[in-house]
PDB file of C-alpha atoms in Angstrom:
ATOM      1  CA  UNK Z 119      19.349   1.012  -6.586  1.00 31.00           C
ATOM      2  CA  UNK Z 120      20.798   2.561  -2.934  1.00 33.00           C
ATOM      3  CA  UNK Z 121      18.638   4.347  -0.794  1.00 38.00           C
ATOM      4  CA  UNK Z 122      19.743   7.005   1.518  1.00 36.00           C
ATOM      5  CA  UNK Z 123      18.397   9.262   4.433  1.00 40.00           C
ATOM      6  CA  UNK Z 124      14.431   8.912   4.882  1.00 47.00           C
ATOM      7  CA  UNK Z 125      13.645   6.896   3.401  1.00 54.00           C
ATOM      8  CA  UNK Z 126      16.700   3.966   4.647  1.00 64.00           C
ATOM      9  CA  UNK Z 127      15.661   0.692   5.682  1.00 87.00           C
ATOM     10  CA  UNK Z 128      12.358   1.150   5.265  1.00 96.00           C
ATOM     11  CA  UNK Z 129       9.393  -0.604   3.851  1.00 97.00           C
ATOM     12  CA  UNK Z 130       6.287   0.647   2.129  1.00 98.00           C
ATOM     13  CA  UNK Z 131       3.700  -0.944   2.310  1.00 98.00           C
ATOM     14  CA  UNK Z 132      -0.543  -0.380   0.844  1.00 98.00           C
ATOM     15  CA  UNK Z 133      -3.565  -0.735   2.871  1.00 98.00           C
ATOM     16  CA  UNK Z 134      -6.646   0.021   1.032  1.00 97.00           C
ATOM     17  CA  UNK Z 135     -10.321  -1.243   2.170  1.00 97.00           C
ATOM     18  CA  UNK Z 136     -13.775  -0.643   0.351  1.00 96.00           C
ATOM     19  CA  UNK Z 137     -16.511  -3.510   2.270  1.00 96.00           C
ATOM     20  CA  UNK Z 138     -17.670  -3.104   5.808  1.00 96.00           C
ATOM     21  CA  UNK Z 139     -15.482  -5.819   8.499  1.00 96.00           C
ATOM     22  CA  UNK Z 140     -18.760  -7.259  10.445  1.00 95.00           C
ATOM     23  CA  UNK Z 141     -16.507  -6.413  13.877  1.00 97.00           C
ATOM     24  CA  UNK Z 142     -13.991  -3.038  13.118  1.00 97.00           C
ATOM     25  CA  UNK Z 143     -17.368  -0.933  10.983  1.00 97.00           C
ATOM     26  CA  UNK Z 144     -16.141   1.282   7.698  1.00 97.00           C
ATOM     27  CA  UNK Z 145     -13.112  -0.012   5.855  1.00 98.00           C
ATOM     28  CA  UNK Z 146     -11.668   3.915   7.246  1.00 98.00           C
ATOM     29  CA  UNK Z 147     -12.285   1.586  11.137  1.00 98.00           C
ATOM     30  CA  UNK Z 148     -10.713  -1.574   9.875  1.00 98.00           C
ATOM     31  CA  UNK Z 149      -7.725  -0.784   8.647  1.00 98.00           C
ATOM     32  CA  UNK Z 150      -6.720   1.798  11.617  1.00 98.00           C
ATOM     33  CA  UNK Z 151      -7.537  -1.471  13.028  1.00 98.00           C
ATOM     34  CA  UNK Z 152      -5.211  -3.326  10.811  1.00 98.00           C
ATOM     35  CA  UNK Z 153      -2.122  -0.970  12.068  1.00 98.00           C
ATOM     36  CA  UNK Z 154      -2.403  -2.322  15.340  1.00 98.00           C
ATOM     37  CA  UNK Z 155      -2.125  -5.736  13.943  1.00 98.00           C
ATOM     38  CA  UNK Z 156       0.874  -4.285  12.549  1.00 97.00           C
ATOM     39  CA  UNK Z 157       2.503  -3.527  16.037  1.00 97.00           C
ATOM     40  CA  UNK Z 158       1.257  -6.530  17.406  1.00 96.00           C
ATOM     41  CA  UNK Z 159       3.083  -8.333  14.305  1.00 95.00           C
ATOM     42  CA  UNK Z 160       5.879  -6.668  15.369  1.00 95.00           C
ATOM     43  CA  UNK Z 161       6.740  -4.120  12.715  1.00 96.00           C
ATOM     44  CA  UNK Z 162       7.152  -0.679  13.970  1.00 96.00           C
ATOM     45  CA  UNK Z 163       5.267   2.280  11.604  1.00 96.00           C
ATOM     46  CA  UNK Z 164       8.077   4.574  10.964  1.00 96.00           C
ATOM     47  CA  UNK Z 165       5.048   7.138   9.268  1.00 97.00           C
ATOM     48  CA  UNK Z 166       1.775   6.696   8.069  1.00 98.00           C
ATOM     49  CA  UNK Z 167      -0.121   8.392   4.725  1.00 98.00           C
ATOM     50  CA  UNK Z 168      -3.314  10.390   5.573  1.00 98.00           C
ATOM     51  CA  UNK Z 169      -6.851   8.671   4.275  1.00 98.00           C
ATOM     52  CA  UNK Z 170      -7.326   8.540   0.991  1.00 98.00           C
ATOM     53  CA  UNK Z 171     -10.025   8.088  -1.080  1.00 97.00           C
ATOM     54  CA  UNK Z 172      -9.742   5.991  -4.841  1.00 96.00           C
ATOM     55  CA  UNK Z 173     -12.303   5.139  -7.274  1.00 92.00           C
ATOM     56  CA  UNK Z 174     -11.720   0.636  -8.256  1.00 89.00           C
ATOM     57  CA  UNK Z 175      -8.996   0.279 -10.156  1.00 81.00           C
ATOM     58  CA  UNK Z 176      -9.567  -0.472 -13.590  1.00 71.00           C
ATOM     59  CA  UNK Z 177     -13.388   1.267 -12.789  1.00 72.00           C
ATOM     60  CA  UNK Z 178     -16.179  -1.021 -11.749  1.00 78.00           C
ATOM     61  CA  UNK Z 179     -19.609  -0.829  -9.996  1.00 84.00           C
ATOM     62  CA  UNK Z 180     -18.112  -1.073  -6.601  1.00 90.00           C
ATOM     63  CA  UNK Z 181     -17.818   1.110  -3.118  1.00 95.00           C
ATOM     64  CA  UNK Z 182     -14.856   2.929  -3.055  1.00 95.00           C
ATOM     65  CA  UNK Z 183     -11.909   2.126  -1.809  1.00 96.00           C
ATOM     66  CA  UNK Z 184     -10.152   3.225   1.010  1.00 98.00           C
ATOM     67  CA  UNK Z 185      -6.299   3.647   1.126  1.00 98.00           C
ATOM     68  CA  UNK Z 186      -2.991   4.554   2.826  1.00 98.00           C
ATOM     69  CA  UNK Z 187       0.224   3.805   3.302  1.00 98.00           C
ATOM     70  CA  UNK Z 188       2.864   3.019   6.215  1.00 98.00           C
ATOM     71  CA  UNK Z 189       6.391   3.120   6.434  1.00 98.00           C
ATOM     72  CA  UNK Z 190       7.504   0.308   9.190  1.00 97.00           C
ATOM     73  CA  UNK Z 191      10.491  -1.373  10.376  1.00 94.00           C
ATOM     74  CA  UNK Z 192      11.402  -4.682  11.430  1.00 85.00           C
ATOM     75  CA  UNK Z 193      11.420  -6.952   9.281  1.00 80.00           C
ATOM     76  CA  UNK Z 194      14.447  -7.848   7.375  1.00 84.00           C
ATOM     77  CA  UNK Z 195      13.482 -10.686   4.957  1.00 93.00           C
ATOM     78  CA  UNK Z 196      10.820  -9.267   1.715  1.00 95.00           C
ATOM     79  CA  UNK Z 197       9.156 -13.151   1.836  1.00 95.00           C
ATOM     80  CA  UNK Z 198       8.509 -12.877   5.576  1.00 95.00           C
ATOM     81  CA  UNK Z 199       7.370  -9.611   5.603  1.00 96.00           C
ATOM     82  CA  UNK Z 200       5.292 -10.418   2.377  1.00 96.00           C
ATOM     83  CA  UNK Z 201       3.991 -13.568   5.037  1.00 95.00           C
ATOM     84  CA  UNK Z 202       2.828 -11.393   8.330  1.00 96.00           C
ATOM     85  CA  UNK Z 203       0.287  -9.393   5.353  1.00 97.00           C
ATOM     86  CA  UNK Z 204      -0.757 -12.057   4.708  1.00 96.00           C
ATOM     87  CA  UNK Z 205      -1.765 -13.402   8.236  1.00 96.00           C
ATOM     88  CA  UNK Z 206      -2.524 -10.569   8.874  1.00 97.00           C
ATOM     89  CA  UNK Z 207      -5.397 -10.375   6.238  1.00 96.00           C
ATOM     90  CA  UNK Z 208      -6.791 -13.488   6.903  1.00 95.00           C
ATOM     91  CA  UNK Z 209      -6.586 -11.863  10.820  1.00 96.00           C
ATOM     92  CA  UNK Z 210      -9.163  -8.926   9.509  1.00 96.00           C
ATOM     93  CA  UNK Z 211     -11.375 -11.884   7.170  1.00 93.00           C
ATOM     94  CA  UNK Z 212      -9.527 -11.089   3.737  1.00 89.00           C
ATOM     95  CA  UNK Z 213     -10.608 -14.580   1.498  1.00 83.00           C
ATOM     96  CA  UNK Z 214      -8.622 -14.120  -1.920  1.00 80.00           C
ATOM     97  CA  UNK Z 215     -11.491 -14.835  -4.699  1.00 78.00           C
ATOM     98  CA  UNK Z 216     -11.211 -13.154  -7.909  1.00 74.00           C
ATOM     99  CA  UNK Z 217      -8.389  -9.629  -9.156  1.00 77.00           C
ATOM    100  CA  UNK Z 218      -9.585  -7.201  -8.134  1.00 75.00           C
ATOM    101  CA  UNK Z 219     -12.311  -7.960  -6.147  1.00 81.00           C
ATOM    102  CA  UNK Z 220     -13.733  -5.628  -3.168  1.00 89.00           C
ATOM    103  CA  UNK Z 221     -12.554  -6.430   0.228  1.00 92.00           C
ATOM    104  CA  UNK Z 222     -12.579  -6.142   4.098  1.00 95.00           C
ATOM    105  CA  UNK Z 223      -8.919  -5.310   3.739  1.00 97.00           C
ATOM    106  CA  UNK Z 224      -5.952  -5.636   1.533  1.00 96.00           C
ATOM    107  CA  UNK Z 225      -2.000  -4.725   2.093  1.00 97.00           C
ATOM    108  CA  UNK Z 226       0.356  -4.410  -0.073  1.00 96.00           C
ATOM    109  CA  UNK Z 227       4.826  -5.252   0.335  1.00 97.00           C
ATOM    110  CA  UNK Z 228       4.948  -1.847  -1.951  1.00 98.00           C
ATOM    111  CA  UNK Z 229       9.130  -1.230  -1.797  1.00 97.00           C
ATOM    112  CA  UNK Z 230      11.232  -3.187   0.862  1.00 96.00           C
ATOM    113  CA  UNK Z 231      14.249  -1.727   0.841  1.00 95.00           C
ATOM    114  CA  UNK Z 232      14.466  -0.449  -2.207  1.00 94.00           C
ATOM    115  CA  UNK Z 233      14.775  -4.802  -3.281  1.00 94.00           C
ATOM    116  CA  UNK Z 234      14.010  -5.712  -6.755  1.00 94.00           C
ATOM    117  CA  UNK Z 235      13.112  -8.575  -7.257  1.00 93.00           C
ATOM    118  CA  UNK Z 236      12.262  -9.573 -10.447  1.00 92.00           C
ATOM    119  CA  UNK Z 237       9.076 -12.361 -11.027  1.00 91.00           C
ATOM    120  CA  UNK Z 238      11.497 -15.175 -11.595  1.00 90.00           C
ATOM    121  CA  UNK Z 239      12.586 -15.038  -7.779  1.00 89.00           C
ATOM    122  CA  UNK Z 240       9.143 -16.196  -7.168  1.00 86.00           C
ATOM    123  CA  UNK Z 241       7.172 -14.203  -4.664  1.00 89.00           C
ATOM    124  CA  UNK Z 242       6.827 -11.355  -4.019  1.00 95.00           C
ATOM    125  CA  UNK Z 243       7.162  -8.824  -7.002  1.00 95.00           C
ATOM    126  CA  UNK Z 244       9.251  -6.077  -5.958  1.00 96.00           C
ATOM    127  CA  UNK Z 245       8.524  -3.228  -6.061  1.00 96.00           C
ATOM    128  CA  UNK Z 246       4.299  -4.446  -6.797  1.00 95.00           C
ATOM    129  CA  UNK Z 247       4.599  -4.290 -10.259  1.00 93.00           C
ATOM    130  CA  UNK Z 248       2.227  -2.111 -10.151  1.00 92.00           C
ATOM    131  CA  UNK Z 249       2.456   0.506  -8.024  1.00 95.00           C
ATOM    132  CA  UNK Z 250       4.288   3.340 -10.101  1.00 92.00           C
ATOM    133  CA  UNK Z 251       0.289   3.836 -12.366  1.00 92.00           C
ATOM    134  CA  UNK Z 252      -1.799   3.980  -8.708  1.00 95.00           C
ATOM    135  CA  UNK Z 253      -2.603   7.130  -7.947  1.00 96.00           C
ATOM    136  CA  UNK Z 254      -3.954   5.338  -4.783  1.00 96.00           C
ATOM    137  CA  UNK Z 255      -0.456   4.712  -3.665  1.00 97.00           C
ATOM    138  CA  UNK Z 256       1.328   6.957  -5.379  1.00 98.00           C
ATOM    139  CA  UNK Z 257      -0.136   9.762  -3.477  1.00 98.00           C
ATOM    140  CA  UNK Z 258       0.338   8.502  -0.050  1.00 98.00           C
ATOM    141  CA  UNK Z 259       4.339   7.416  -0.564  1.00 98.00           C
ATOM    142  CA  UNK Z 260       4.284  11.106  -1.757  1.00 98.00           C
ATOM    143  CA  UNK Z 261       3.331  12.041   1.266  1.00 97.00           C
ATOM    144  CA  UNK Z 262       5.425   9.854   3.649  1.00 97.00           C
ATOM    145  CA  UNK Z 263       8.456  10.045   1.776  1.00 97.00           C
ATOM    146  CA  UNK Z 264       8.462  13.146  -0.896  1.00 97.00           C
ATOM    147  CA  UNK Z 265      12.250  12.060  -2.530  1.00 96.00           C
ATOM    148  CA  UNK Z 266      11.342   8.228  -3.121  1.00 97.00           C
ATOM    149  CA  UNK Z 267      12.179   6.434  -6.447  1.00 96.00           C
ATOM    150  CA  UNK Z 268      10.958   3.870  -7.602  1.00 95.00           C
ATOM    151  CA  UNK Z 269      13.306   1.523  -7.141  1.00 94.00           C
ATOM    152  CA  UNK Z 270      13.663   0.019 -11.757  1.00 94.00           C
ATOM    153  CA  UNK Z 271      13.096   3.185 -12.809  1.00 94.00           C
ATOM    154  CA  UNK Z 272      14.640   5.462 -11.221  1.00 95.00           C
ATOM    155  CA  UNK Z 273      12.134   7.494 -11.844  1.00 96.00           C
ATOM    156  CA  UNK Z 274      11.037  10.338  -8.762  1.00 97.00           C
ATOM    157  CA  UNK Z 275       7.240   9.789  -7.200  1.00 97.00           C
ATOM    158  CA  UNK Z 276       6.681  12.938  -8.557  1.00 97.00           C
ATOM    159  CA  UNK Z 277       7.417  12.653 -12.040  1.00 97.00           C
ATOM    160  CA  UNK Z 278       4.776   9.329 -12.055  1.00 97.00           C
ATOM    161  CA  UNK Z 279       1.881  11.429  -9.772  1.00 97.00           C
ATOM    162  CA  UNK Z 280       2.465  13.496 -13.360  1.00 96.00           C
ATOM    163  CA  UNK Z 281       2.001  10.629 -15.594  1.00 95.00           C
ATOM    164  CA  UNK Z 282      -1.372   8.816 -14.387  1.00 94.00           C
ATOM    165  CA  UNK Z 283      -3.830   8.432 -15.522  1.00 89.00           C
ATOM    166  CA  UNK Z 284      -6.416  10.833 -15.907  1.00 86.00           C
ATOM    167  CA  UNK Z 285      -9.564   8.725 -14.815  1.00 84.00           C
ATOM    168  CA  UNK Z 286      -7.876   7.680 -11.851  1.00 87.00           C
ATOM    169  CA  UNK Z 287      -9.872   9.894  -9.392  1.00 91.00           C
ATOM    170  CA  UNK Z 288      -7.795   9.900  -5.403  1.00 95.00           C
ATOM    171  CA  UNK Z 289      -7.999  11.840  -2.731  1.00 96.00           C
ATOM    172  CA  UNK Z 290      -7.420  13.684   0.958  1.00 97.00           C
ATOM    173  CA  UNK Z 291     -10.075  12.576   3.700  1.00 96.00           C
ATOM    174  CA  UNK Z 292     -10.048  14.324   5.618  1.00 91.00           C
ATOM    175  CA  UNK Z 293      -8.871  13.173   9.217  1.00 77.00           C
TER     176      UNK Z 293
END
């Protein structure tokens, strides 16, 4: 799908954290520092959503997450951008253990310029395979890209939000 207007040429990155960081503090403070690290890594932050808090998905006995979405420019190749995100995660102490484990930082490449890349093509899979089912992605994305459409289904962000399960809790935080 070709993107037009404000969203053309942009990549969208989901930010999340639900554990205290030993150096940066709360998940929100940590994610603010992560945004600085993304800039230092050569990415232009075009926009950032508000901060959101969300219950873990799937529901689990762990702290709630702080989430946001940023729109960036600066990396032509999706695999190179994903590698950059993984380096920033590692700098902040992200250790991958089991799926859906609590974490000090999580960076997801949600959409890279509307590119569609199936799993068979190798990482990254684009758009992010579960982004259309996650309130903690869609609500912040709608805030910064209200005209965004899913590159595969063509569905609008508003349509995807309307189909979210009612047990997903995502709330905008006060700045």
